[in-house]
Coordinates of N, CA and C and ligand atoms in Angstrom, one line a residue:
M87 N -28.3 -10.9 10.0 CA -27.0 -10.5 9.5 C -27.0 -10.8 8.1
N88 N -26.1 -10.0 7.3 CA -25.9 -10.2 5.9 C -25.0 -11.5 5.9
A89 N -25.5 -12.6 5.1 CA -24.9 -13.9 5.0 C -23.5 -13.7 4.4
K90 N -23.2 -12.8 3.4 CA -22.0 -12.7 2.8 C -20.9 -12.0 3.7
A91 N -21.3 -11.4 4.8 CA -20.4 -10.8 5.8 C -20.0 -12.0 6.6
G92 N -20.7 -12.9 6.8 CA -20.1 -13.9 8.0 C -20.6 -13.4 9.3
A93 N -20.3 -14.4 10.4 CA -20.5 -14.0 11.7 C -19.3 -13.2 12.1
L94 N -19.6 -12.0 12.8 CA -18.6 -11.2 13.2 C -18.0 -11.6 14.6
P95 N -16.6 -11.7 14.7 CA -16.2 -12.2 16.1 C -16.2 -11.1 17.0
D96 N -16.2 -11.2 18.2 CA -16.1 -10.1 19.2 C -14.6 -9.7 19.1
I97 N -14.6 -8.4 19.2 CA -13.2 -7.7 19.0 C -12.7 -6.9 20.3
D98 N -11.5 -7.1 20.7 CA -11.1 -6.4 21.8 C -10.3 -5.1 21.4
V99 N -11.0 -4.1 21.5 CA -10.3 -2.7 21.0 C -9.0 -2.4 21.8
E100 N -8.9 -3.1 23.0 CA -7.7 -2.8 23.7 C -6.4 -3.4 23.1
E101 N -6.8 -4.5 22.3 CA -5.8 -5.3 21.8 C -5.5 -4.7 20.5
F102 N -6.4 -4.0 19.7 CA -6.1 -3.2 18.7 C -5.3 -1.9 18.9
R103 N -5.7 -1.5 20.1 CA -4.9 -0.1 20.6 C -3.5 -0.7 20.7
K104 N -3.3 -1.7 21.5 CA -1.8 -2.1 21.8 C -0.9 -2.2 20.5
V105 N -1.7 -2.8 19.5 CA -1.0 -3.0 18.3 C -0.6 -1.6 17.6
V106 N -1.6 -0.7 17.7 CA -1.2 0.6 17.0 C -0.4 1.4 17.9
R107 N -0.7 1.5 19.1 CA 0.3 2.2 20.0 C 1.7 1.7 20.2
T108 N 1.9 0.5 19.9 CA 3.2 0.1 20.1 C 4.0 -0.1 18.9
R109 N 3.4 0.3 17.8 CA 3.9 0.3 16.5 C 4.7 1.7 16.4
R110 N 6.1 1.7 16.2 CA 7.0 2.8 16.0 C 7.7 2.5 14.9
S111 N 8.3 3.6 14.5 CA 9.3 3.4 13.3 C 10.5 3.1 13.9
I112 N 11.2 1.9 13.8 CA 12.3 1.3 14.4 C 13.6 1.4 13.4
R113 N 14.5 2.0 14.1 CA 15.7 2.4 13.2 C 16.9 1.4 13.5
R114 N 16.8 0.5 14.5 CA 17.9 -0.5 14.6 C 17.1 -1.8 15.1
F115 N 17.4 -2.9 14.2 CA 16.9 -4.2 14.5 C 17.9 -5.2 15.0
K116 N 17.3 -6.2 15.9 CA 18.1 -7.3 16.3 C 18.5 -8.2 15.2
N117 N 19.4 -9.0 15.3 CA 19.8 -9.8 14.2 C 19.3 -11.1 14.4
E118 N 17.8 -11.1 14.2 CA 17.1 -12.3 14.3 C 16.0 -12.2 13.1
P119 N 15.9 -13.4 12.6 CA 15.1 -13.4 11.1 C 13.6 -13.3 11.6
V120 N 12.7 -12.9 10.5 CA 11.3 -13.0 10.8 C 11.0 -14.3 10.3
P121 N 10.3 -15.2 11.0 CA 9.9 -16.4 10.5 C 9.1 -16.4 9.2
D122 N 9.4 -17.4 8.1 CA 8.6 -17.4 7.0 C 7.0 -17.3 7.1
D123 N 6.4 -18.2 8.0 CA 5.1 -18.2 8.3 C 4.5 -16.8 8.8
V124 N 5.3 -16.1 9.5 CA 4.9 -14.8 10.1 C 4.8 -13.9 8.8
L125 N 6.0 -13.8 8.3 CA 6.1 -12.9 7.1 C 4.9 -13.1 6.0
A126 N 4.8 -14.6 5.8 CA 3.6 -14.8 4.9 C 2.2 -14.2 5.4
D127 N 2.0 -14.5 6.6 CA 0.8 -14.1 7.0 C 0.6 -12.4 7.2
C128 N 1.7 -11.8 7.3 CA 1.6 -10.2 7.4 C 1.5 -9.8 6.1
L129 N 2.0 -10.3 4.9 CA 1.8 -10.2 3.7 C 0.5 -10.2 3.1
E130 N -0.1 -11.4 3.5 CA -1.5 -11.7 3.3 C -2.3 -10.7 3.9
L131 N -2.2 -10.3 5.1 CA -3.1 -9.5 5.9 C -3.0 -8.1 5.0
A132 N -1.6 -7.7 4.5 CA -1.3 -6.4 3.8 C -2.3 -6.4 2.7
T133 N -2.4 -7.6 2.0 CA -3.3 -7.5 0.7 C -4.7 -7.6 0.8
L134 N -5.0 -7.5 2.2 CA -6.5 -7.4 2.7 C -6.9 -6.1 2.7
A135 N -6.0 -5.1 2.7 CA -6.2 -3.6 2.8 C -7.3 -3.2 1.6
P136 N -8.2 -2.3 2.0 CA -9.2 -1.7 1.1 C -8.2 -1.1 0.0
N137 N -8.8 -1.2 -1.2 CA -8.2 -0.6 -2.5 C -9.1 -0.2 -3.4
S138 N -8.7 0.6 -4.2 CA -9.6 1.2 -5.3 C -10.2 0.4 -6.2
S139 N -11.5 0.2 -6.3 CA -12.1 -0.7 -7.2 C -11.7 -2.3 -7.1
N140 N -11.1 -2.5 -6.1 CA -10.5 -3.9 -5.7 C -9.8 -4.2 -7.0
L141 N -8.9 -3.2 -7.5 CA -7.9 -3.5 -8.7 C -6.7 -3.8 -8.2
Q142 N -6.3 -3.9 -6.8 CA -5.2 -4.4 -6.1 C -3.9 -3.8 -7.0
P143 N -3.6 -2.6 -7.0 CA -2.5 -1.9 -7.7 C -1.1 -2.1 -6.9
W144 N -0.8 -3.1 -6.3 CA 0.3 -3.1 -5.5 C 1.2 -4.4 -5.8
E145 N 2.4 -4.3 -5.4 CA 3.3 -5.7 -5.5 C 4.2 -5.5 -4.3
F146 N 4.8 -6.5 -3.7 CA 5.7 -6.5 -2.6 C 6.9 -7.3 -3.0
Y147 N 8.1 -6.7 -2.9 CA 9.3 -7.4 -3.3 C 10.0 -7.6 -2.0
V148 N 10.1 -8.9 -1.7 CA 10.5 -9.2 -0.3 C 12.1 -9.7 -0.5
V149 N 13.1 -9.0 0.2 CA 14.4 -9.3 0.0 C 15.0 -9.8 1.4
R150 N 15.6 -10.9 1.3 CA 16.2 -11.7 2.6 C 17.5 -12.0 2.4
T151 N 17.9 -12.2 1.1 CA 19.3 -12.7 0.9 C 20.4 -11.6 1.3
P152 N 21.4 -12.1 2.0 CA 22.2 -11.0 2.7 C 22.9 -10.2 1.5
E153 N 23.2 -10.6 0.3 CA 24.0 -10.1 -0.6 C 22.9 -8.8 -1.4
L154 N 21.8 -9.2 -1.6 CA 20.8 -8.3 -2.3 C 20.5 -7.4 -1.1
K155 N 20.2 -7.7 0.2 CA 19.8 -7.0 1.3 C 20.8 -5.7 1.5
T156 N 22.2 -6.3 1.5 CA 23.2 -5.2 1.7 C 23.2 -4.4 0.5
R157 N 22.9 -4.6 -0.8 CA 22.8 -3.7 -1.8 C 21.7 -2.7 -1.9
L158 N 20.6 -3.4 -1.4 CA 19.3 -2.6 -1.3 C 19.5 -1.6 0.0
A159 N 20.1 -1.9 0.9 CA 20.4 -1.0 2.1 C 21.1 0.1 1.7
E160 N 22.1 -0.2 0.8 CA 23.0 1.1 0.3 C 22.1 2.1 -0.5
A161 N 21.1 1.5 -1.4 CA 20.2 2.1 -2.1 C 19.2 2.7 -1.3
C162 N 19.0 2.6 0.1 CA 18.3 3.2 1.0 C 19.1 4.0 1.8
L163 N 20.1 4.5 1.0 CA 21.0 5.7 1.6 C 21.8 5.1 2.7
G164 N 22.1 3.8 3.0 CA 22.7 3.4 4.3 C 21.9 3.7 5.5
Q165 N 20.7 3.8 5.5 CA 20.1 4.0 6.7 C 20.1 3.0 7.6
N166 N 20.3 3.0 9.0 CA 20.4 2.0 9.9 C 19.4 1.0 10.0
A167 N 18.2 1.5 9.7 CA 16.9 0.6 9.8 C 17.2 -0.4 8.7
A168 N 17.6 0.1 7.3 CA 17.8 -0.9 6.3 C 19.0 -1.8 6.5
K169 N 20.0 -1.2 7.2 CA 21.3 -2.0 7.2 C 21.1 -3.0 8.2
T170 N 20.1 -2.9 9.2 CA 20.2 -3.9 10.5 C 18.9 -4.8 10.2
A171 N 18.0 -4.4 9.4 CA 16.8 -5.2 9.3 C 17.1 -6.6 8.7
P172 N 16.5 -7.8 9.1 CA 16.6 -9.0 8.6 C 15.7 -9.1 7.1
V173 N 14.8 -8.3 7.1 CA 14.0 -8.4 5.8 C 13.9 -7.0 5.3
L174 N 13.8 -6.7 4.0 CA 13.4 -5.4 3.5 C 12.5 -5.7 2.4
I175 N 11.3 -5.1 2.5 CA 10.2 -5.1 1.4 C 10.1 -3.9 0.8
A176 N 10.3 -4.0 -0.6 CA 10.0 -2.9 -1.5 C 8.4 -3.0 -1.7
I177 N 7.8 -1.9 -1.4 CA 6.1 -2.0 -1.6 C 6.0 -1.1 -3.0
V178 N 5.4 -1.6 -3.7 CA 5.4 -0.9 -5.1 C 3.9 -0.9 -5.6
A179 N 3.8 0.4 -6.1 CA 2.4 0.9 -6.7 C 2.5 0.6 -8.1
R180 N 1.5 0.0 -8.8 CA 1.5 -0.2 -10.3 C 0.3 0.6 -11.0
T181 N 0.8 1.4 -11.9 CA -0.4 2.2 -12.6 C -0.7 1.5 -13.8
D182 N 0.0 0.4 -14.1 CA -0.3 -0.3 -15.5 C -1.0 -1.7 -15.2
T183 N -1.2 -2.1 -14.0 CA -1.9 -3.3 -13.9 C -3.4 -3.3 -14.0
W184 N -4.1 -2.3 -14.0 CA -5.4 -2.2 -13.7 C -6.3 -2.9 -14.7
R185 N -5.8 -2.9 -16.1 CA -6.4 -3.5 -17.2 C -6.5 -5.0 -17.0
N186 N -5.4 -5.4 -16.7 CA -5.4 -7.0 -16.5 C -6.2 -7.4 -15.3
H187 N -6.2 -6.5 -14.2 CA -6.8 -6.7 -13.0 C -8.4 -6.6 -13.0
A188 N -8.7 -5.6 -14.0 CA -10.1 -5.5 -14.4 C -10.8 -6.8 -14.9
R189 N -9.8 -7.5 -15.8 CA -10.3 -8.7 -16.4 C -10.4 -9.7 -15.4
R190 N -9.4 -9.8 -14.5 CA -9.4 -11.0 -13.6 C -10.4 -10.7 -12.7
A191 N -10.9 -9.5 -12.3 CA -12.0 -9.4 -11.3 C -13.1 -9.9 -11.8
V192 N -13.4 -10.0 -13.0 CA -14.6 -10.6 -13.6 C -14.4 -12.1 -13.7
E193 N -13.1 -12.6 -14.1 CA -12.9 -14.0 -14.4 C -12.9 -14.7 -13.0
E194 N -12.4 -14.1 -12.1 CA -12.1 -14.7 -10.8 C -13.1 -14.3 -9.7
W195 N -14.4 -13.7 -10.1 CA -15.3 -13.5 -9.1 C -15.6 -14.7 -8.2
P196 N -15.7 -14.4 -6.9 CA -15.7 -15.5 -6.1 C -17.0 -16.3 -5.8
E197 N -17.8 -15.6 -6.3 CA -19.4 -16.2 -6.2 C -19.9 -16.9 -7.6
E198 N -20.9 -17.7 -7.3 CA -21.3 -18.3 -8.4 C -21.8 -17.5 -9.6
K199 N -22.6 -16.4 -9.3 CA -23.1 -15.5 -10.1 C -22.4 -14.2 -10.1
L200 N -22.0 -13.6 -11.2 CA -21.4 -12.2 -11.4 C -22.6 -11.3 -11.6
P201 N -22.6 -10.4 -10.5 CA -23.8 -9.4 -10.7 C -23.5 -8.5 -11.9
P202 N -24.5 -8.3 -12.7 CA -24.4 -7.6 -14.0 C -23.7 -6.3 -13.6
I203 N -24.1 -5.5 -12.7 CA -23.6 -4.3 -12.4 C -22.1 -4.2 -12.2
V204 N -21.4 -5.5 -11.7 CA -20.0 -5.7 -11.4 C -19.6 -5.8 -12.8
E205 N -20.2 -6.6 -13.6 CA -19.4 -6.9 -14.9 C -19.4 -5.5 -15.7
K206 N -20.6 -5.0 -15.6 CA -20.7 -3.6 -16.3 C -19.5 -2.6 -16.0
Y207 N -19.2 -2.6 -14.8 CA -18.2 -1.8 -14.1 C -16.8 -2.3 -14.6
Y208 N -16.6 -3.5 -14.5 CA -15.2 -3.9 -14.8 C -14.9 -4.1 -16.3
R209 N -16.0 -4.4 -17.2 CA -15.7 -4.4 -18.5 C -16.0 -3.1 -19.4
R210 N -16.8 -2.3 -18.7 CA -17.3 -1.1 -19.6 C -16.7 0.3 -18.8
I211 N -17.1 0.3 -17.7 CA -16.8 1.5 -17.0 C -15.1 1.6 -16.7
A212 N -14.6 0.9 -16.0 CA -13.2 0.8 -15.6 C -12.2 0.9 -16.9
P213 N -12.6 0.5 -17.9 CA -11.7 0.6 -19.2 C -11.6 2.1 -19.5
I214 N -12.8 2.9 -19.3 CA -12.7 4.2 -19.7 C -12.2 5.1 -18.5
H215 N -12.6 4.6 -17.3 CA -12.4 5.5 -16.1 C -10.6 5.7 -15.9
Y216 N -10.1 4.4 -16.1 CA -8.6 4.3 -15.7 C -7.8 4.6 -16.9
N217 N -8.2 4.6 -18.2 CA -7.4 4.7 -19.5 C -7.3 6.2 -19.7
Q218 N -6.0 6.6 -19.8 CA -5.8 8.0 -20.2 C -5.5 8.2 -21.6
G219 N -5.4 7.3 -22.3 CA -5.1 7.1 -23.7 C -3.9 7.5 -24.2
P220 N -3.6 7.5 -25.5 CA -2.1 7.9 -26.0 C -1.7 9.2 -25.6
L221 N -0.7 9.5 -25.2 CA -0.2 10.9 -24.9 C -1.2 11.5 -23.8
G222 N -2.0 10.7 -23.0 CA -2.8 11.3 -22.0 C -4.0 12.1 -22.7
L223 N -4.4 11.9 -23.9 CA -5.2 12.7 -24.4 C -6.6 12.4 -24.2
L224 N -7.0 10.9 -23.9 CA -8.1 10.6 -23.4 C -8.5 11.3 -21.9
G225 N -7.4 11.2 -21.3 CA -7.6 12.0 -19.7 C -8.0 13.3 -20.0
V226 N -7.3 14.1 -20.8 CA -7.6 15.5 -21.1 C -9.0 15.7 -21.5
A227 N -9.6 14.8 -22.4 CA -10.9 14.9 -22.9 C -11.7 14.6 -21.7
K228 N -11.6 13.6 -20.9 CA -12.4 13.2 -19.8 C -12.4 14.4 -18.8
K229 N -11.3 15.0 -18.6 CA -11.3 16.2 -17.7 C -12.1 17.2 -18.0
A230 N -12.2 17.5 -19.3 CA -12.9 18.6 -20.0 C -14.5 18.4 -19.9
A231 N -14.7 17.0 -20.2 CA -16.2 16.7 -20.2 C -16.6 16.6 -18.7
G232 N -15.8 16.3 -17.8 CA -16.2 16.2 -16.4 C -16.5 17.7 -15.9
Y233 N -15.5 18.6 -16.5 CA -15.8 20.0 -16.0 C -17.1 20.5 -16.4
V234 N -17.5 20.1 -17.6 CA -18.7 20.7 -18.2 C -19.9 20.0 -17.5
V235 N -19.9 18.7 -17.4 CA -20.9 18.1 -16.7 C -21.1 18.4 -15.2
G236 N -19.9 18.5 -14.7 CA -19.7 18.9 -13.4 C -20.4 20.1 -12.9
L237 N -20.7 20.9 -13.9 CA -21.3 22.4 -13.5 C -22.9 22.1 -12.9
S238 N -23.4 20.9 -13.3 CA -24.8 20.8 -13.0 C -24.9 19.6 -12.0
R239 N -23.8 18.6 -12.1 CA -24.1 17.6 -10.9 C -22.7 17.0 -10.5
P240 N -22.7 16.3 -9.7 CA -21.6 15.7 -9.1 C -21.0 14.5 -10.0
V241 N -19.8 14.7 -10.2 CA -18.8 13.9 -11.3 C -17.6 13.3 -10.7
P242 N -17.0 12.2 -11.1 CA -15.8 12.0 -10.5 C -14.8 12.9 -11.1
R243 N -13.7 13.4 -10.4 CA -12.6 14.4 -11.0 C -11.4 13.8 -11.2
G244 N -11.5 12.6 -11.7 CA -10.1 11.9 -12.0 C -10.1 10.4 -11.6
P245 N -9.2 9.6 -11.9 CA -7.8 10.1 -12.2 C -7.8 10.6 -13.9
Y246 N -7.3 11.7 -14.2 CA -7.4 12.3 -15.5 C -5.9 12.3 -16.2
S247 N -4.9 11.8 -15.4 CA -3.7 11.9 -16.1 C -2.6 10.9 -15.5
A248 N -1.3 10.8 -16.2 CA -0.5 9.8 -15.6 C -0.2 9.9 -14.1
N249 N -0.1 11.3 -13.9 CA 0.3 11.8 -12.5 C -0.8 11.4 -11.5
E250 N -2.1 11.6 -12.0 CA -3.1 11.2 -11.1 C -3.4 9.8 -11.1
M251 N -2.9 8.9 -12.0 CA -2.7 7.5 -11.9 C -1.9 7.2 -10.8
K252 N -0.8 7.9 -10.7 CA 0.2 7.5 -9.6 C -0.4 7.6 -8.4
V253 N -1.0 8.9 -8.1 CA -1.7 9.1 -6.8 C -2.7 8.1 -6.5
W254 N -3.4 7.8 -7.5 CA -4.5 6.6 -7.5 C -3.8 5.3 -6.8
A255 N -2.8 5.0 -7.6 CA -2.2 3.6 -7.2 C -1.5 3.5 -5.8
T256 N -1.0 4.9 -5.5 CA -0.2 5.0 -4.3 C -1.1 5.0 -3.1
K257 N -2.4 5.6 -3.3 CA -3.3 5.7 -2.2 C -3.5 4.3 -1.7
S258 N -4.0 3.2 -2.5 CA -4.3 2.1 -2.0 C -3.1 1.3 -1.6
T259 N -1.9 1.5 -2.2 CA -0.6 0.7 -1.8 C -0.2 1.1 -0.4
A260 N -0.4 2.4 -0.1 CA -0.1 2.9 1.2 C -0.9 2.3 2.3
L261 N -2.2 2.0 1.9 CA -2.9 1.4 2.9 C -2.5 -0.1 3.3
A262 N -2.1 -0.8 2.1 CA -1.5 -2.0 2.2 C -0.3 -2.0 3.2
A263 N 0.6 -0.9 2.9 CA 1.8 -0.7 3.8 C 1.4 -0.7 5.2
E264 N 0.4 0.1 5.5 CA 0.0 0.1 6.8 C -0.6 -1.2 7.4
N265 N -1.3 -1.9 6.8 CA -1.6 -3.2 7.2 C -0.5 -4.1 7.5
L266 N 0.5 -3.9 6.6 CA 1.7 -5.0 6.8 C 2.5 -4.6 8.2
M267 N 2.4 -3.1 8.3 CA 3.2 -2.5 9.7 C 2.5 -3.1 10.8
L268 N 1.0 -2.9 10.7 CA 0.4 -3.3 11.9 C 0.4 -5.0 12.2
A269 N 0.3 -5.7 11.1 CA 0.5 -7.0 11.1 C 1.6 -7.6 11.8
L270 N 2.8 -7.0 11.3 CA 4.2 -7.2 11.9 C 4.1 -7.1 13.4
R271 N 3.4 -5.8 13.9 CA 3.4 -5.5 15.2 C 2.6 -6.5 16.0
A272 N 1.5 -6.9 15.4 CA 0.5 -7.9 16.0 C 1.3 -9.2 16.3
H273 N 2.1 -9.5 15.3 CA 3.0 -10.7 15.5 C 4.2 -10.7 16.3
G274 N 4.3 -9.4 16.8 CA 5.5 -9.2 18.0 C 6.6 -8.6 17.1
Y275 N 6.7 -8.4 15.9 CA 7.7 -7.8 15.0 C 7.5 -6.4 14.8
D276 N 8.5 -5.6 14.2 CA 8.6 -4.3 14.1 C 9.0 -4.0 12.6
S277 N 8.8 -2.5 12.4 CA 9.2 -2.2 11.1 C 9.5 -0.6 10.9
C278 N 10.0 -0.3 9.9 CA 10.2 1.2 9.5 C 10.0 1.4 8.1
P279 N 9.0 2.2 7.8 CA 8.7 2.5 6.4 C 9.8 3.6 6.0
M280 N 10.4 3.5 4.8 CA 11.2 4.3 4.4 C 10.9 5.0 2.8
E281 N 11.0 6.2 2.9 CA 10.9 6.8 1.5 C 12.5 7.6 1.2
G282 N 13.3 7.4 2.3 CA 14.6 7.7 1.9 C 15.3 6.6 1.2
F283 N 15.2 6.8 -0.2 CA 16.0 5.6 -0.9 C 16.1 6.3 -2.4
D284 N 17.1 5.7 -3.2 CA 17.2 5.9 -4.4 C 16.4 5.3 -5.4
E285 N 15.3 5.9 -5.7 CA 14.2 4.9 -6.5 C 14.9 4.1 -7.7
C286 N 15.7 4.9 -8.4 CA 16.4 4.4 -9.8 C 17.0 3.0 -9.4
R287 N 17.9 3.3 -8.2 CA 18.8 2.0 -8.0 C 17.9 0.9 -7.5
V288 N 16.8 1.2 -6.5 CA 16.0 0.3 -6.1 C 15.4 -0.6 -7.1
K289 N 14.8 0.2 -8.0 CA 14.2 -0.4 -9.2 C 15.2 -1.5 -10.0
K290 N 16.3 -0.9 -10.2 CA 17.2 -1.7 -11.1 C 17.4 -2.9 -10.3
L291 N 17.9 -2.6 -9.0 CA 18.5 -3.8 -8.2 C 17.3 -4.9 -8.1
L292 N 16.1 -4.6 -8.0 CA 15.1 -5.6 -7.8 C 14.2 -6.0 -9.0
K293 N 14.7 -5.3 -10.1 CA 14.1 -5.6 -11.3 C 12.6 -5.4 -11.4
I294 N 12.4 -4.0 -10.8 CA 11.0 -3.7 -10.8 C 10.5 -3.0 -12.0
P295 N 9.3 -3.4 -12.6 CA 9.0 -2.8 -14.0 C 9.0 -1.2 -14.0
R296 N 9.2 -0.8 -15.1 CA 9.4 0.6 -15.5 C 8.1 1.5 -14.8
K297 N 7.0 1.0 -14.9 CA 5.9 1.7 -14.5 C 5.6 1.5 -12.9
G298 N 6.5 0.8 -12.1 CA 6.4 0.6 -10.7 C 6.7 1.9 -10.0
L299 N 5.9 2.3 -8.9 CA 6.5 3.2 -8.2 C 6.9 2.5 -6.9
V300 N 8.0 2.8 -6.3 CA 8.3 2.2 -5.1 C 7.7 3.2 -4.0
T301 N 6.7 2.9 -3.5 CA 5.9 3.7 -2.4 C 6.8 4.0 -1.1
M302 N 7.3 2.7 -0.7 CA 8.1 2.7 0.5 C 8.8 1.4 0.3
V303 N 10.2 1.6 1.0 CA 10.8 0.3 1.3 C 10.5 0.1 2.7
L304 N 10.2 -1.1 3.2 CA 9.8 -1.3 4.5 C 10.9 -2.4 5.3
A305 N 11.5 -1.7 6.3 CA 12.5 -2.5 7.1 C 11.6 -3.3 8.2
A306 N 11.9 -4.6 8.3 CA 11.2 -5.4 9.3 C 12.0 -6.4 10.2
G307 N 11.7 -6.4 11.2 CA 12.5 -7.4 12.1 C 11.9 -7.1 13.6
K308 N 12.8 -7.6 14.6 CA 12.5 -7.4 16.0 C 13.3 -6.2 16.4
R309 N 12.9 -5.4 17.2 CA 13.4 -4.2 17.5 C 14.5 -4.2 18.3
A310 N 15.8 -3.5 18.3 CA 16.8 -3.7 19.2 C 16.5 -2.8 20.3
E311 N 17.2 -3.0 21.3 CA 17.2 -2.1 22.6 C 17.1 -0.6 22.2
N312 N 18.0 -0.2 21.4 CA 18.1 1.2 21.1 C 17.6 1.5 19.6
G313 N 16.5 0.8 19.4 CA 15.7 0.8 18.0 C 14.8 2.0 18.0
V314 N 14.3 2.6 19.1 CA 13.4 3.8 19.1 C 14.4 4.8 19.3
Y315 N 14.3 5.9 18.5 CA 15.2 7.1 18.5 C 14.7 8.2 19.7
N316 N 13.3 8.3 19.4 CA 12.7 9.3 20.3 C 11.3 9.1 20.7
Q317 N 10.8 9.6 21.6 CA 9.2 9.5 22.2 C 8.4 9.9 21.0
Q318 N 7.4 9.1 20.8 CA 6.1 9.4 19.8 C 5.6 10.5 20.1
Y319 N 5.3 11.4 19.3 CA 4.4 12.6 19.5 C 3.5 13.0 18.4
R320 N 2.5 13.7 18.4 CA 1.6 14.0 17.4 C 1.2 15.4 17.7
F321 N 0.9 16.2 16.7 CA 0.5 17.6 17.0 C -1.0 17.6 17.5
D322 N -1.3 18.8 18.1 CA -2.7 18.9 18.9 C -3.8 18.6 17.8
R323 N -4.6 17.5 18.1 CA -5.6 17.0 17.3 C -6.6 17.9 16.9
A324 N -6.8 18.9 18.0 CA -8.0 20.0 17.6 C -7.8 20.8 16.4
Q325 N -6.3 20.8 16.1 CA -6.1 21.8 14.8 C -6.3 20.9 13.6
L326 N -6.3 19.4 13.8 CA -6.2 18.7 12.7 C -7.4 17.8 12.3
I327 N -8.2 17.8 13.3 CA -9.5 16.9 13.1 C -10.6 18.0 13.2
H328 N -11.3 18.0 12.0 CA -12.6 18.9 12.0 C -13.8 18.4 12.2
Y329 N -14.6 18.5 13.0 CA -16.0 18.1 13.0 C -16.8 19.1 12.3
L330 N -17.6 18.7 11.4 CA -18.4 19.7 10.8 C -19.8 19.6 11.1
Ligands
LIG254 C1 6.0 7.6 3.7 C2 6.8 7.5 5.0 C3 8.3 7.6 4.6 C4 9.1 7.6 5.7 N1 10.6 7.6 5.4 C5 11.5 7.5 6.5 C6 12.7 7.3 6.3 O1 13.1 7.2 5.0 N2 13.6 7.0 7.1 C7 13.1 6.8 8.5 O2 14.0 6.6 9.4 N3 11.9 7.0 8.8 C8 11.0 7.2 7.8 N4 9.7 7.3 8.0 C9 9.1 7.1 9.4 C10 8.7 8.6 9.9 O3 9.8 9.3 10.2 C11 7.8 8.0 11.3 O4 6.7 7.3 10.8 C12 7.4 9.4 12.0 O5 8.5 10.2 12.6 C13 6.7 9.1 13.1 O6 7.0 8.1 14.0 P1 6.4 6.8 14.4 O7 6.4 6.0 13.1 O8 7.4 6.2 15.5 O9 5.2 7.0 14.9 C14 8.7 7.4 7.0 C15 7.4 7.2 7.3 C16 6.5 7.3 6.2 C17 5.1 7.2 6.4

């Protein structure tokens, strides 16, 4: 076994299935707090989500104080999930932290020896790959170059613009959000991801930096008896899963 991977524990898939199958979007919560240690563990598990180049382009704004929570719930359009949850967490994607994080990835490398290929990636490749330049002009040039080179061999097709950087950061952040929801469930707590909110108001209220994108506001707590509004259903998998 690869020493770096460590010994893998036995895993009971039925326990995982229970976590996944019992996670529901909960619209009403009990008036019961989420213990600090549970919340901290769930947030730590959230940050273990896979993420692009390990640049960890996310931030979590945890709101528990009643006054701020009430105002945040209003910014979440007064949704019941937001109004009744003991904790609201704004899950934010950052398109502007990659440079600092690329530097830290090298400085905080967890092993004694930094592999040259890793150093090259963070010091030379990432600064070009994620930098779109003033007015996005470097992105346009990279896209054009990629188009030409791409005629003869596979090349990365982005991110080549500010909008593509938003997608880039949001992908990884959404994975962290899912980890957070599943971690809460595994601890016996519940959640509701919400994109129904006024982003301008949420950002102003929580003092989220200008370039932060509020991917979701997550309501978290213990589900109330009437917290699940309807039976869970999904479309026919045969139409959505393509085996090639
Ligand atoms: C990105 C995203 C945004 C969502 N926004 C809201 C929302 O604003 N309000 C809400 O009640 N549910 C919201 N949901 C929950 C979905 O409605 C829910 O996941 C879907 O209906 C499936 O139900 P389930 O989560 O119980 O399986 C959102 C889910 C996601 C992933």
